[in-house]
mmCIF file of C-alpha atoms and ligand atoms in Angstrom:
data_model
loop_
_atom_site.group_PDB
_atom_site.id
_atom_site.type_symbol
_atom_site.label_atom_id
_atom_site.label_comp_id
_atom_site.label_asym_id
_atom_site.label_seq_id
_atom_site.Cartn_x
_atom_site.Cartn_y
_atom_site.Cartn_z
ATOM 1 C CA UNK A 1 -5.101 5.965 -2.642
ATOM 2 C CA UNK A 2 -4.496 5.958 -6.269
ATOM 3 C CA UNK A 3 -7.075 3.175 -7.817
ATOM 4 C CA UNK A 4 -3.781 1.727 -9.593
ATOM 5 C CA UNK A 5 -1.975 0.816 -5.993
ATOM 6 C CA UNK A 6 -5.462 -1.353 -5.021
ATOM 7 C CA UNK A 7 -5.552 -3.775 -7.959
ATOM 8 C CA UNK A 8 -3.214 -6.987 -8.200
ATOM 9 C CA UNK A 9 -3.191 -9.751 -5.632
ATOM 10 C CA UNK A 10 -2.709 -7.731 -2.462
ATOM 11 C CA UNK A 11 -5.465 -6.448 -0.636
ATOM 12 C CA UNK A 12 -5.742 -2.261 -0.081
ATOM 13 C CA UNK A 13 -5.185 -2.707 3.401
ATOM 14 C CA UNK A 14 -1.640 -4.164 2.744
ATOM 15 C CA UNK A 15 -1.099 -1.690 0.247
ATOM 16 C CA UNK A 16 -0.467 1.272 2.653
ATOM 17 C CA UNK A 17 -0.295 0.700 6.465
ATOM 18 C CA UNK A 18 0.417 2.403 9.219
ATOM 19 C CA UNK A 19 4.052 3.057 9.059
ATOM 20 C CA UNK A 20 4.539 3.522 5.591
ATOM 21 C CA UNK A 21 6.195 6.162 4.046
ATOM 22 C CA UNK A 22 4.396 7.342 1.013
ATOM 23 C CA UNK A 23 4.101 9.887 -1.997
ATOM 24 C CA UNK A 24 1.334 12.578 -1.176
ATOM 25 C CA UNK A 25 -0.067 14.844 -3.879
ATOM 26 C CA UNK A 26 -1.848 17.445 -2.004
ATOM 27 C CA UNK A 27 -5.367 18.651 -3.394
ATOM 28 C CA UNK A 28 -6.909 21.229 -0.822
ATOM 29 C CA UNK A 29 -6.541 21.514 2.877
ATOM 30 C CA UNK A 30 -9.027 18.077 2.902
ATOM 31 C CA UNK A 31 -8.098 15.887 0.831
ATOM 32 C CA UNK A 32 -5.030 14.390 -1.096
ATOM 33 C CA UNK A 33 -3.745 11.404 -2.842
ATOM 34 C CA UNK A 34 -1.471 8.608 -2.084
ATOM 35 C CA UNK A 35 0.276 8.329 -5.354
ATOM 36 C CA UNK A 36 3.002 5.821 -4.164
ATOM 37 C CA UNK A 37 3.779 3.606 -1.202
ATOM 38 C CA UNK A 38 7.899 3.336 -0.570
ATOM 39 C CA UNK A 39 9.898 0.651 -0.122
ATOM 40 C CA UNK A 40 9.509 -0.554 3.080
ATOM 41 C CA UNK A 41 12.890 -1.679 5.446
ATOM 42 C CA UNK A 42 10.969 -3.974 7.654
ATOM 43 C CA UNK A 43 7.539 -5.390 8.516
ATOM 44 C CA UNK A 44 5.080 -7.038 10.797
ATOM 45 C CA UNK A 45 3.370 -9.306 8.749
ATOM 46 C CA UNK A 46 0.669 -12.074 9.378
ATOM 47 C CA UNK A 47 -1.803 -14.671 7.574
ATOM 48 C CA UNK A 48 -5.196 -13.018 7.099
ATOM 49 C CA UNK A 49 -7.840 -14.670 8.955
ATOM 50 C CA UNK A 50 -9.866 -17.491 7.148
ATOM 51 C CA UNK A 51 -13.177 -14.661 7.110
ATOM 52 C CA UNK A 52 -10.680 -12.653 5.560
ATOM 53 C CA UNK A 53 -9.885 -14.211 2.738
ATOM 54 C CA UNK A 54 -7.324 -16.863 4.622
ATOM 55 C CA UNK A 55 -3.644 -17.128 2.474
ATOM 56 C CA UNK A 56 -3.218 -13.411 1.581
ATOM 57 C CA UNK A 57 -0.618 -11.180 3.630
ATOM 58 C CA UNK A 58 -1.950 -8.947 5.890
ATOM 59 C CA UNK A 59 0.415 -6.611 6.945
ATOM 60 C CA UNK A 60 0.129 -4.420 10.115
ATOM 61 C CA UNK A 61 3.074 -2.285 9.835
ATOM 62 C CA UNK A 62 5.743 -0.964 8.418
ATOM 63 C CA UNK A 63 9.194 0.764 8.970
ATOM 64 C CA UNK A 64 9.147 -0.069 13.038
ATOM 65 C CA UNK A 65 11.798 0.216 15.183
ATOM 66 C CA UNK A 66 10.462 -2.664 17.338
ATOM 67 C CA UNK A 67 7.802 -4.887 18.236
ATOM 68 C CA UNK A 68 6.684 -4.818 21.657
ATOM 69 C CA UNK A 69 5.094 -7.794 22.637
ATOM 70 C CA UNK A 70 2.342 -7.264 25.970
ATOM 71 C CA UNK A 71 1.462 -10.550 27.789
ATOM 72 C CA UNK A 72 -0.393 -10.503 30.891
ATOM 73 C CA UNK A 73 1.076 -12.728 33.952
ATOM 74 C CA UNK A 74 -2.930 -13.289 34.796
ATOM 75 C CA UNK A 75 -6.430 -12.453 33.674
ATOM 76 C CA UNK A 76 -6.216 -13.226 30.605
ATOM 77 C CA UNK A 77 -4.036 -15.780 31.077
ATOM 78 C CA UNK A 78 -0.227 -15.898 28.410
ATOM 79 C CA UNK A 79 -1.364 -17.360 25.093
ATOM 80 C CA UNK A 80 1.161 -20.308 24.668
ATOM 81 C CA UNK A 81 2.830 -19.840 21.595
ATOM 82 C CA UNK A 82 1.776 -15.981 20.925
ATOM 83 C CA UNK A 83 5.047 -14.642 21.957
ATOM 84 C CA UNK A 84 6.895 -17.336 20.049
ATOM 85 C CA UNK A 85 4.617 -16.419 16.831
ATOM 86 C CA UNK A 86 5.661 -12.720 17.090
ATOM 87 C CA UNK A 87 9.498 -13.074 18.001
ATOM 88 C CA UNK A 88 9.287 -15.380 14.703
ATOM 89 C CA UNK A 89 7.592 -12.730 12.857
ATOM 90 C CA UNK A 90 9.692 -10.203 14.016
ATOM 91 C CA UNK A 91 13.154 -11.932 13.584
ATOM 92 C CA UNK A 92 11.655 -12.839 9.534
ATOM 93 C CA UNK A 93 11.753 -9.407 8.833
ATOM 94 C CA UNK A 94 14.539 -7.975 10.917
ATOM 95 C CA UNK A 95 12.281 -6.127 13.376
ATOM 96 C CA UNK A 96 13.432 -6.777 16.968
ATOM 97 C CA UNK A 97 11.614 -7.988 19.818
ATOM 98 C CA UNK A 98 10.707 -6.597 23.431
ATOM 99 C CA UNK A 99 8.719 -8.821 25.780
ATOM 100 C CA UNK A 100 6.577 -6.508 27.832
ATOM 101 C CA UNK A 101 5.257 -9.019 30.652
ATOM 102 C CA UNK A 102 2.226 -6.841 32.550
ATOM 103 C CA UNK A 103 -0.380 -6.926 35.804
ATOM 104 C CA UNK A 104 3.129 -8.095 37.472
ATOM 105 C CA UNK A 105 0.867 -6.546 40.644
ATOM 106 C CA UNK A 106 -1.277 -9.565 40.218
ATOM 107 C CA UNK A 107 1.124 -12.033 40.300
ATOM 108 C CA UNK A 108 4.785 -10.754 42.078
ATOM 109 C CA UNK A 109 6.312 -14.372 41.858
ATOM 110 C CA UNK A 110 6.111 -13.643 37.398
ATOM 111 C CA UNK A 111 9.536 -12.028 38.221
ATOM 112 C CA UNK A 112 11.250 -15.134 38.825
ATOM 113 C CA UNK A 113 9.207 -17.255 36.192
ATOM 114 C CA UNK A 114 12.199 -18.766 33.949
ATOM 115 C CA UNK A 115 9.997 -18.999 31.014
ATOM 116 C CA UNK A 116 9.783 -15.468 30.822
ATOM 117 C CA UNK A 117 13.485 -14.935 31.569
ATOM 118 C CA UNK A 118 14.061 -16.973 29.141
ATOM 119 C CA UNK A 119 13.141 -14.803 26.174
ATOM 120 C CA UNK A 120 16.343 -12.471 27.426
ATOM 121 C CA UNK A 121 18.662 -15.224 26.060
ATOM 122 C CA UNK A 122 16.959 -14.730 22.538
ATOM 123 C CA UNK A 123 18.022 -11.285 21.737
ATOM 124 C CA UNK A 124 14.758 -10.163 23.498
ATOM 125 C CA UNK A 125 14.580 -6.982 26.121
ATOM 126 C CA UNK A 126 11.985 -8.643 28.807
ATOM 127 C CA UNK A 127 10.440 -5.927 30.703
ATOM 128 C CA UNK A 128 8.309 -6.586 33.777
ATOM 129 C CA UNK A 129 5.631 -4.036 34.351
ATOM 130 C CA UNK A 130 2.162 -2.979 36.083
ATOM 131 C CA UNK A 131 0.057 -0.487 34.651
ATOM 132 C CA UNK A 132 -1.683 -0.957 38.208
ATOM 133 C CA UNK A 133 1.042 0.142 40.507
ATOM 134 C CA UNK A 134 3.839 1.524 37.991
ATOM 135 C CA UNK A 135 6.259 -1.266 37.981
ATOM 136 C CA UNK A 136 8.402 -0.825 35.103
ATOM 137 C CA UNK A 137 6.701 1.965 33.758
ATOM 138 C CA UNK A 138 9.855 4.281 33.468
ATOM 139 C CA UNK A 139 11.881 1.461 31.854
ATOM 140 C CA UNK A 140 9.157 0.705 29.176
ATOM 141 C CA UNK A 141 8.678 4.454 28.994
ATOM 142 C CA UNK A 142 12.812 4.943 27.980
ATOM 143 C CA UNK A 143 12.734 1.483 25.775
ATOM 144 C CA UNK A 144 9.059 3.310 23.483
ATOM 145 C CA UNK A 145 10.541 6.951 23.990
ATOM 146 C CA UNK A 146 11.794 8.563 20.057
ATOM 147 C CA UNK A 147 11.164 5.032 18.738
ATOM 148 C CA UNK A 148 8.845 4.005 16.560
ATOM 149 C CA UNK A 149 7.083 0.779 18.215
ATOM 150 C CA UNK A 150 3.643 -1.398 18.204
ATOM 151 C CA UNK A 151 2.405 -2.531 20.802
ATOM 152 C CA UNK A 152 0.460 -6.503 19.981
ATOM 153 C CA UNK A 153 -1.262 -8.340 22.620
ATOM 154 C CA UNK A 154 -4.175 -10.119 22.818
ATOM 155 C CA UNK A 155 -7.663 -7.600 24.285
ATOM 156 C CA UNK A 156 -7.326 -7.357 28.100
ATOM 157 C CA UNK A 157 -3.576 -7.682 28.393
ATOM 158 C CA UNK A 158 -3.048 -3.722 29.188
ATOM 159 C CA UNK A 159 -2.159 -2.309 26.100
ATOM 160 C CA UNK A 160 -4.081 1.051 26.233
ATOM 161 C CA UNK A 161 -3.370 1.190 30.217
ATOM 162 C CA UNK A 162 0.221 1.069 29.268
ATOM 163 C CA UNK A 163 0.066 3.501 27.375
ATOM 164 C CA UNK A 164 -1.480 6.314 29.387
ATOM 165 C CA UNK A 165 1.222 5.043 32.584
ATOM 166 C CA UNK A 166 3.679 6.115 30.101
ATOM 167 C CA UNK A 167 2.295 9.256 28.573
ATOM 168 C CA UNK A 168 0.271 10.756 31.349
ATOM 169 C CA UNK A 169 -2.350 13.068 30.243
ATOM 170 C CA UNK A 170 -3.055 11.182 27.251
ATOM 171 C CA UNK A 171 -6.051 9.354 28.768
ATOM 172 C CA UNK A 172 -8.446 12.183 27.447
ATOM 173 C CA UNK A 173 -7.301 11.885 23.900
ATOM 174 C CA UNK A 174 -7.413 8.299 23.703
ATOM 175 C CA UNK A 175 -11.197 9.176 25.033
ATOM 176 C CA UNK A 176 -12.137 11.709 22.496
ATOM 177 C CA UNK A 177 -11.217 9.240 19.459
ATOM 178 C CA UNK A 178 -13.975 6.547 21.031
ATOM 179 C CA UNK A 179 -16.281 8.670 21.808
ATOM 180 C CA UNK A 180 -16.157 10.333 17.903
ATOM 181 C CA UNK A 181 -16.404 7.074 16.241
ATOM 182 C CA UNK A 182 -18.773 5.897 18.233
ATOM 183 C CA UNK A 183 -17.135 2.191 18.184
ATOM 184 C CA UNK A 184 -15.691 -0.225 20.864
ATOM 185 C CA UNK A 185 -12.372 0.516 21.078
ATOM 186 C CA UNK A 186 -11.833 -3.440 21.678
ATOM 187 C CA UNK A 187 -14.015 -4.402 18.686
ATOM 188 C CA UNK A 188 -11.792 -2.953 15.919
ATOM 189 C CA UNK A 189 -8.878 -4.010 14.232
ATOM 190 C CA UNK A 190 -7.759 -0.707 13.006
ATOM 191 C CA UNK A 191 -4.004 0.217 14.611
ATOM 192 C CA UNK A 192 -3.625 3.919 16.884
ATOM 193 C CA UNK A 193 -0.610 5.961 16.700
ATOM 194 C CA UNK A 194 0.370 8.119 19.435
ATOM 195 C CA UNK A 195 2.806 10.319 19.294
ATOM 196 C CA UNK A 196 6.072 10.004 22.252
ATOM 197 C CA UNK A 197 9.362 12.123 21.598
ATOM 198 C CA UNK A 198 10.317 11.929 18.422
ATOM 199 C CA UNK A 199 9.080 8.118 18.262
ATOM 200 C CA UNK A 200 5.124 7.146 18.077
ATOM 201 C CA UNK A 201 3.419 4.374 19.358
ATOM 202 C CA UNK A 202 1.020 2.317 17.343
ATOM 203 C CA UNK A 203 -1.230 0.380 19.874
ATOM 204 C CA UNK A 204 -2.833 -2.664 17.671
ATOM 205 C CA UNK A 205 -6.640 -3.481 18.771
ATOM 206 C CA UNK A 206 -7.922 -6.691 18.674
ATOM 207 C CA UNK A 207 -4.891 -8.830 17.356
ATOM 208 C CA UNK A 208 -5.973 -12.367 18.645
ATOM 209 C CA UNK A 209 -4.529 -14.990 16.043
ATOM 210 C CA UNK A 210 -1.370 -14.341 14.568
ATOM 211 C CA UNK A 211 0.053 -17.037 12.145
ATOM 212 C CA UNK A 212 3.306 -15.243 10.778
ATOM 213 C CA UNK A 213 3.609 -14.638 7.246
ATOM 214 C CA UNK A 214 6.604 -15.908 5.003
ATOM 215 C CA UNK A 215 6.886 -18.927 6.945
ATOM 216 C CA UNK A 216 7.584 -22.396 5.637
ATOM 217 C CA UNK A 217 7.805 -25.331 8.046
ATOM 218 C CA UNK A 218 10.880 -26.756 7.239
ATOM 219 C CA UNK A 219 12.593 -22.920 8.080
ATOM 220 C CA UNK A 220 10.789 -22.698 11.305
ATOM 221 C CA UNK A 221 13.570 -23.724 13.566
ATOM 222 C CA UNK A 222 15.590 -21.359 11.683
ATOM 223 C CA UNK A 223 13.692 -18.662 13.949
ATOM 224 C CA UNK A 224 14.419 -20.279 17.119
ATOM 225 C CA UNK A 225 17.791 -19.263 17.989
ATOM 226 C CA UNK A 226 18.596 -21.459 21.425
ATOM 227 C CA UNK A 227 18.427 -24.224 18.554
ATOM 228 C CA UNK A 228 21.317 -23.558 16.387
ATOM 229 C CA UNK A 229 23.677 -24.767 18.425
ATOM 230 C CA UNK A 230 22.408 -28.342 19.284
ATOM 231 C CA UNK A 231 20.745 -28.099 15.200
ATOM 232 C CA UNK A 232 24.749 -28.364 13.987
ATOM 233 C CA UNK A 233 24.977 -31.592 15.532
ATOM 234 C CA UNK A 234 21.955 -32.844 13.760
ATOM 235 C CA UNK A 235 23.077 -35.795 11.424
ATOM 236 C CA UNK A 236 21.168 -34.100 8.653
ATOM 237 C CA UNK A 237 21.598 -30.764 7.478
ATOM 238 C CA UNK A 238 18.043 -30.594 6.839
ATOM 239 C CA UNK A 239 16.560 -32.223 9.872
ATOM 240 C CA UNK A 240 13.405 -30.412 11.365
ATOM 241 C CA UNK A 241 13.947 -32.160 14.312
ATOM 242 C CA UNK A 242 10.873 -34.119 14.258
ATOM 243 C CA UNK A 243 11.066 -37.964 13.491
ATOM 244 C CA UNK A 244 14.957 -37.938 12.277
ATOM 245 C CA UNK A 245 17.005 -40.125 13.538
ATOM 246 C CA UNK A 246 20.575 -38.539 15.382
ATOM 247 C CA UNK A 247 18.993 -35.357 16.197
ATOM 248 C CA UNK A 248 21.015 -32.530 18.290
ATOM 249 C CA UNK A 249 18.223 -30.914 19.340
ATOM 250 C CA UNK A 250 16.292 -33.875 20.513
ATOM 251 C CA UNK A 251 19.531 -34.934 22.258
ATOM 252 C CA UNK A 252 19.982 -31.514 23.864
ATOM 253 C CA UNK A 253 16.178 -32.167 25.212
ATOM 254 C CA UNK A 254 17.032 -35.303 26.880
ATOM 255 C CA UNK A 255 20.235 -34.268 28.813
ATOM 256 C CA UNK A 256 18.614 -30.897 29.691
ATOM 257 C CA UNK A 257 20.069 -28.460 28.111
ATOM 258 C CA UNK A 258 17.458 -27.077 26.283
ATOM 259 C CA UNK A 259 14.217 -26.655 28.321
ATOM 260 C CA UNK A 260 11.811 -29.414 27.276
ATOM 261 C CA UNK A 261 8.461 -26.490 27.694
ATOM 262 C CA UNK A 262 10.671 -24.857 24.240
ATOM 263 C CA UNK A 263 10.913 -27.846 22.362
ATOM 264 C CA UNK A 264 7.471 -28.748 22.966
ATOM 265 C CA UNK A 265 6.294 -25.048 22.054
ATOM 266 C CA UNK A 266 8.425 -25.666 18.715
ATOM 267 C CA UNK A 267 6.528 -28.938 17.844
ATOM 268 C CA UNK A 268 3.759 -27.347 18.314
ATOM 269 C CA UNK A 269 4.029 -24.629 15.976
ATOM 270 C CA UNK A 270 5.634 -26.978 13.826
ATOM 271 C CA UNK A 271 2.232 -28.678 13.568
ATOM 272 C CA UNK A 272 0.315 -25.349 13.611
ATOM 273 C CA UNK A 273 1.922 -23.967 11.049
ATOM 274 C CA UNK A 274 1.036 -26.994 8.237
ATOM 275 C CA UNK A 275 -2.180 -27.134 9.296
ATOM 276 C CA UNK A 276 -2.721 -23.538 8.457
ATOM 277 C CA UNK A 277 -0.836 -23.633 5.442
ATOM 278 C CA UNK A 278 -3.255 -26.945 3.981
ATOM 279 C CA UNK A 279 -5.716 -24.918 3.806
ATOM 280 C CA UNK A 280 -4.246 -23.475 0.945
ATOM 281 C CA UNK A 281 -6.487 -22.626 -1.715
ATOM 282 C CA UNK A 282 -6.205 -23.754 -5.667
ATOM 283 C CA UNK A 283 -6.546 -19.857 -6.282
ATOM 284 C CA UNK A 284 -3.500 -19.296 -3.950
ATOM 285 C CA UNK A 285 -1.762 -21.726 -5.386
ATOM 286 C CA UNK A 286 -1.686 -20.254 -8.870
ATOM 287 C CA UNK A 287 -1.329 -16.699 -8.170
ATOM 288 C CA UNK A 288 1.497 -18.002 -6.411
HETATM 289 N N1 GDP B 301 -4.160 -5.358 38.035
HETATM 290 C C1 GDP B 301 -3.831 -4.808 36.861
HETATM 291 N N2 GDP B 301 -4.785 -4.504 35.964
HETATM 292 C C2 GDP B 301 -4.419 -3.945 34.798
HETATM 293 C C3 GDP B 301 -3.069 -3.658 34.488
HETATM 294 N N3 GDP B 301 -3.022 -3.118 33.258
HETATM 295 C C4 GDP B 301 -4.291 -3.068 32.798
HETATM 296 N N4 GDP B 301 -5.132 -3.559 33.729
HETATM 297 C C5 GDP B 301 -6.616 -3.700 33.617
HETATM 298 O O1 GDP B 301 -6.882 -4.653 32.589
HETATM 299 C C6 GDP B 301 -8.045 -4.275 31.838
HETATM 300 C C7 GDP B 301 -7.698 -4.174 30.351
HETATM 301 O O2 GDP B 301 -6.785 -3.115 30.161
HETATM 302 P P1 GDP B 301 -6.612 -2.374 28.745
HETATM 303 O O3 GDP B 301 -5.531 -1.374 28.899
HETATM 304 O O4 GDP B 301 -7.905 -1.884 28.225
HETATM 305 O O5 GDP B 301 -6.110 -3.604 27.831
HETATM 306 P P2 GDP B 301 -5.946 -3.659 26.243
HETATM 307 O O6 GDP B 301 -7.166 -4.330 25.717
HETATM 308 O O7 GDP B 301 -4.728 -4.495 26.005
HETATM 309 O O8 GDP B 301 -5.776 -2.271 25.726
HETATM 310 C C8 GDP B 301 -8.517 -2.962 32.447
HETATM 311 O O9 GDP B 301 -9.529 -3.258 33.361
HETATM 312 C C9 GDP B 301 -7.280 -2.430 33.162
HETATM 313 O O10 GDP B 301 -7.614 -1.620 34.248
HETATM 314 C C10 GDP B 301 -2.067 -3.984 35.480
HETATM 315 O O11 GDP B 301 -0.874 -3.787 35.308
HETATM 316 N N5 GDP B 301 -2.513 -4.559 36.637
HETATM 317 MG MG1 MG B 302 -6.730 -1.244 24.205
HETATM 318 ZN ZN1 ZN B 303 17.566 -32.189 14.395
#
């Protein structure tokens, strides 16, 4: 990468990421020179990690086609609020959604759980799948095939299993990359593409955290789409739906018509979200 790109606020990594389209200025068959990263359309974007240098965007990709989000029914167990972090994420910067719930084989009653069927009401494809017994595999297979996705999900979930069920005989190459680097695949951070029709997939190891970046709190219901409806009858135009008095959404809580597991997930990251962002340093602050 050209030394110019690195300097400013951003960090390299953000600079160019998987995803990006660039300028390339070709010096031999080894080696050439990214003289330009283009503008991107979309983006999955978080907070870096406190170790990391805390409020700085860390990007970890660009120009997707969607976001495909792997939970596991069990072992380890859903994250609460990890789906809701990356539907946010993805609906900030116009990247859409697909719920991939996995080890369905573990847990056949995960089917019928509402709270997963619920994401399909929020502009979200849910897919149900098993790595283990090929549930779902052709359907997740047709949703990744010529697109270009990533896969995020916390270690364990199934993300690399997935990904062989769907592209059989990729196994060995995954294999060959681990065994060159000599590192544990589940110990880095760094993001895999693998190549499916015309599409790739970009499986993302080790994504744990994930506060979304570009996030104030008083917008946050403004990513939570079953709210919009009750949030018009909200006395104030501006009400977070917290403490105000006359609330629609607090209404539509008590007579049941919005599930009281999603309002409580909202608070939540509602309270999340300001702790993260008080951590803000004075350096932010001014390059800000
Ligand atoms: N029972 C069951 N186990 C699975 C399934 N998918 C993955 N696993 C197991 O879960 C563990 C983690 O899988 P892996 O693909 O490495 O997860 P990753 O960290 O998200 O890439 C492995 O032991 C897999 O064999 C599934 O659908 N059902
Ligand atoms: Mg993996
Ligand atoms: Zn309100």
């Amino acid at each position: 990468m050209r030394g110019k790109l690195k300097q400013g606020k951003q960090k390299s990594h953000t600079v160019a990421v998987v995803g990006d389209k660039v300028r390339f200025l070709v010096i031999d068959d080894k080696e050439g020179v990214i003289e330009e990263v283009l503008p991107r359309t979309n983006k999955i974007s978080r907070m870096a990690s406190r170790r990391a240098g805390g409020h700085i965007e860390q990007v970890i990709m660009a120009n997707l086609d969607q976001v495909v989000v792997v939970q596991s029914v069990t072992e380890p167990t859903p994250t609460a609020g990890f789906v809701d972090r990356l539907l946010i994420s993805g609906e900030r910067y116009k990247v859409p959604a697909v719920l991939c719930v996995n080890k369905c084989d573990l847990d056949e009653s995960a089917i019928d759980n509402p709270a997963w069927d619920y994401y399909n009401n929020l502009d979200c494809t849910v897919i149900y799948t098993s790595a283990e017994n090929g549930l779902g595999v052709s359907q997740l297979r047709e949703q990744l095939s010529d697109r270009i996705s990533l896969l995020v999900g916390a270690s364990g979930t199934g993300k690399s299993s997935l990904i062989s069920a769907v592209m059989p005989g990729l196994e060995l190459r995954v294999s060959e990359v681990t065994e060159k680097t000599g590192l544990g695949r589940h110990t880095t951070t760094r993001t895999e593409l693998f190549p499916i029709g015309d599409g790739f997939i970009a499986d993302s190891a080790g994504i744990r955290g994930f506060d979304p970046w570009g996030i104030e709190p008083e917008d946050l219901s403004g990513y939570f789409p079953d709210f919009f409806e009750h949030s018009a009858k909200c006395r104030f135009s501006s009400c977070i739906h917290e403490n105000e008095p006359d609330c629609g959404v607090k209404r539509a809580v008590s007579s049941g018509s919005l599930p009281e597991w999603r309002y409580k997930a909202y608070l939540l990251l509602l309270k999340q979200l300001r702790e993260r962002l008080s951590e803000k340093s004075v350096r932010y602050r001014k390059k800000r």
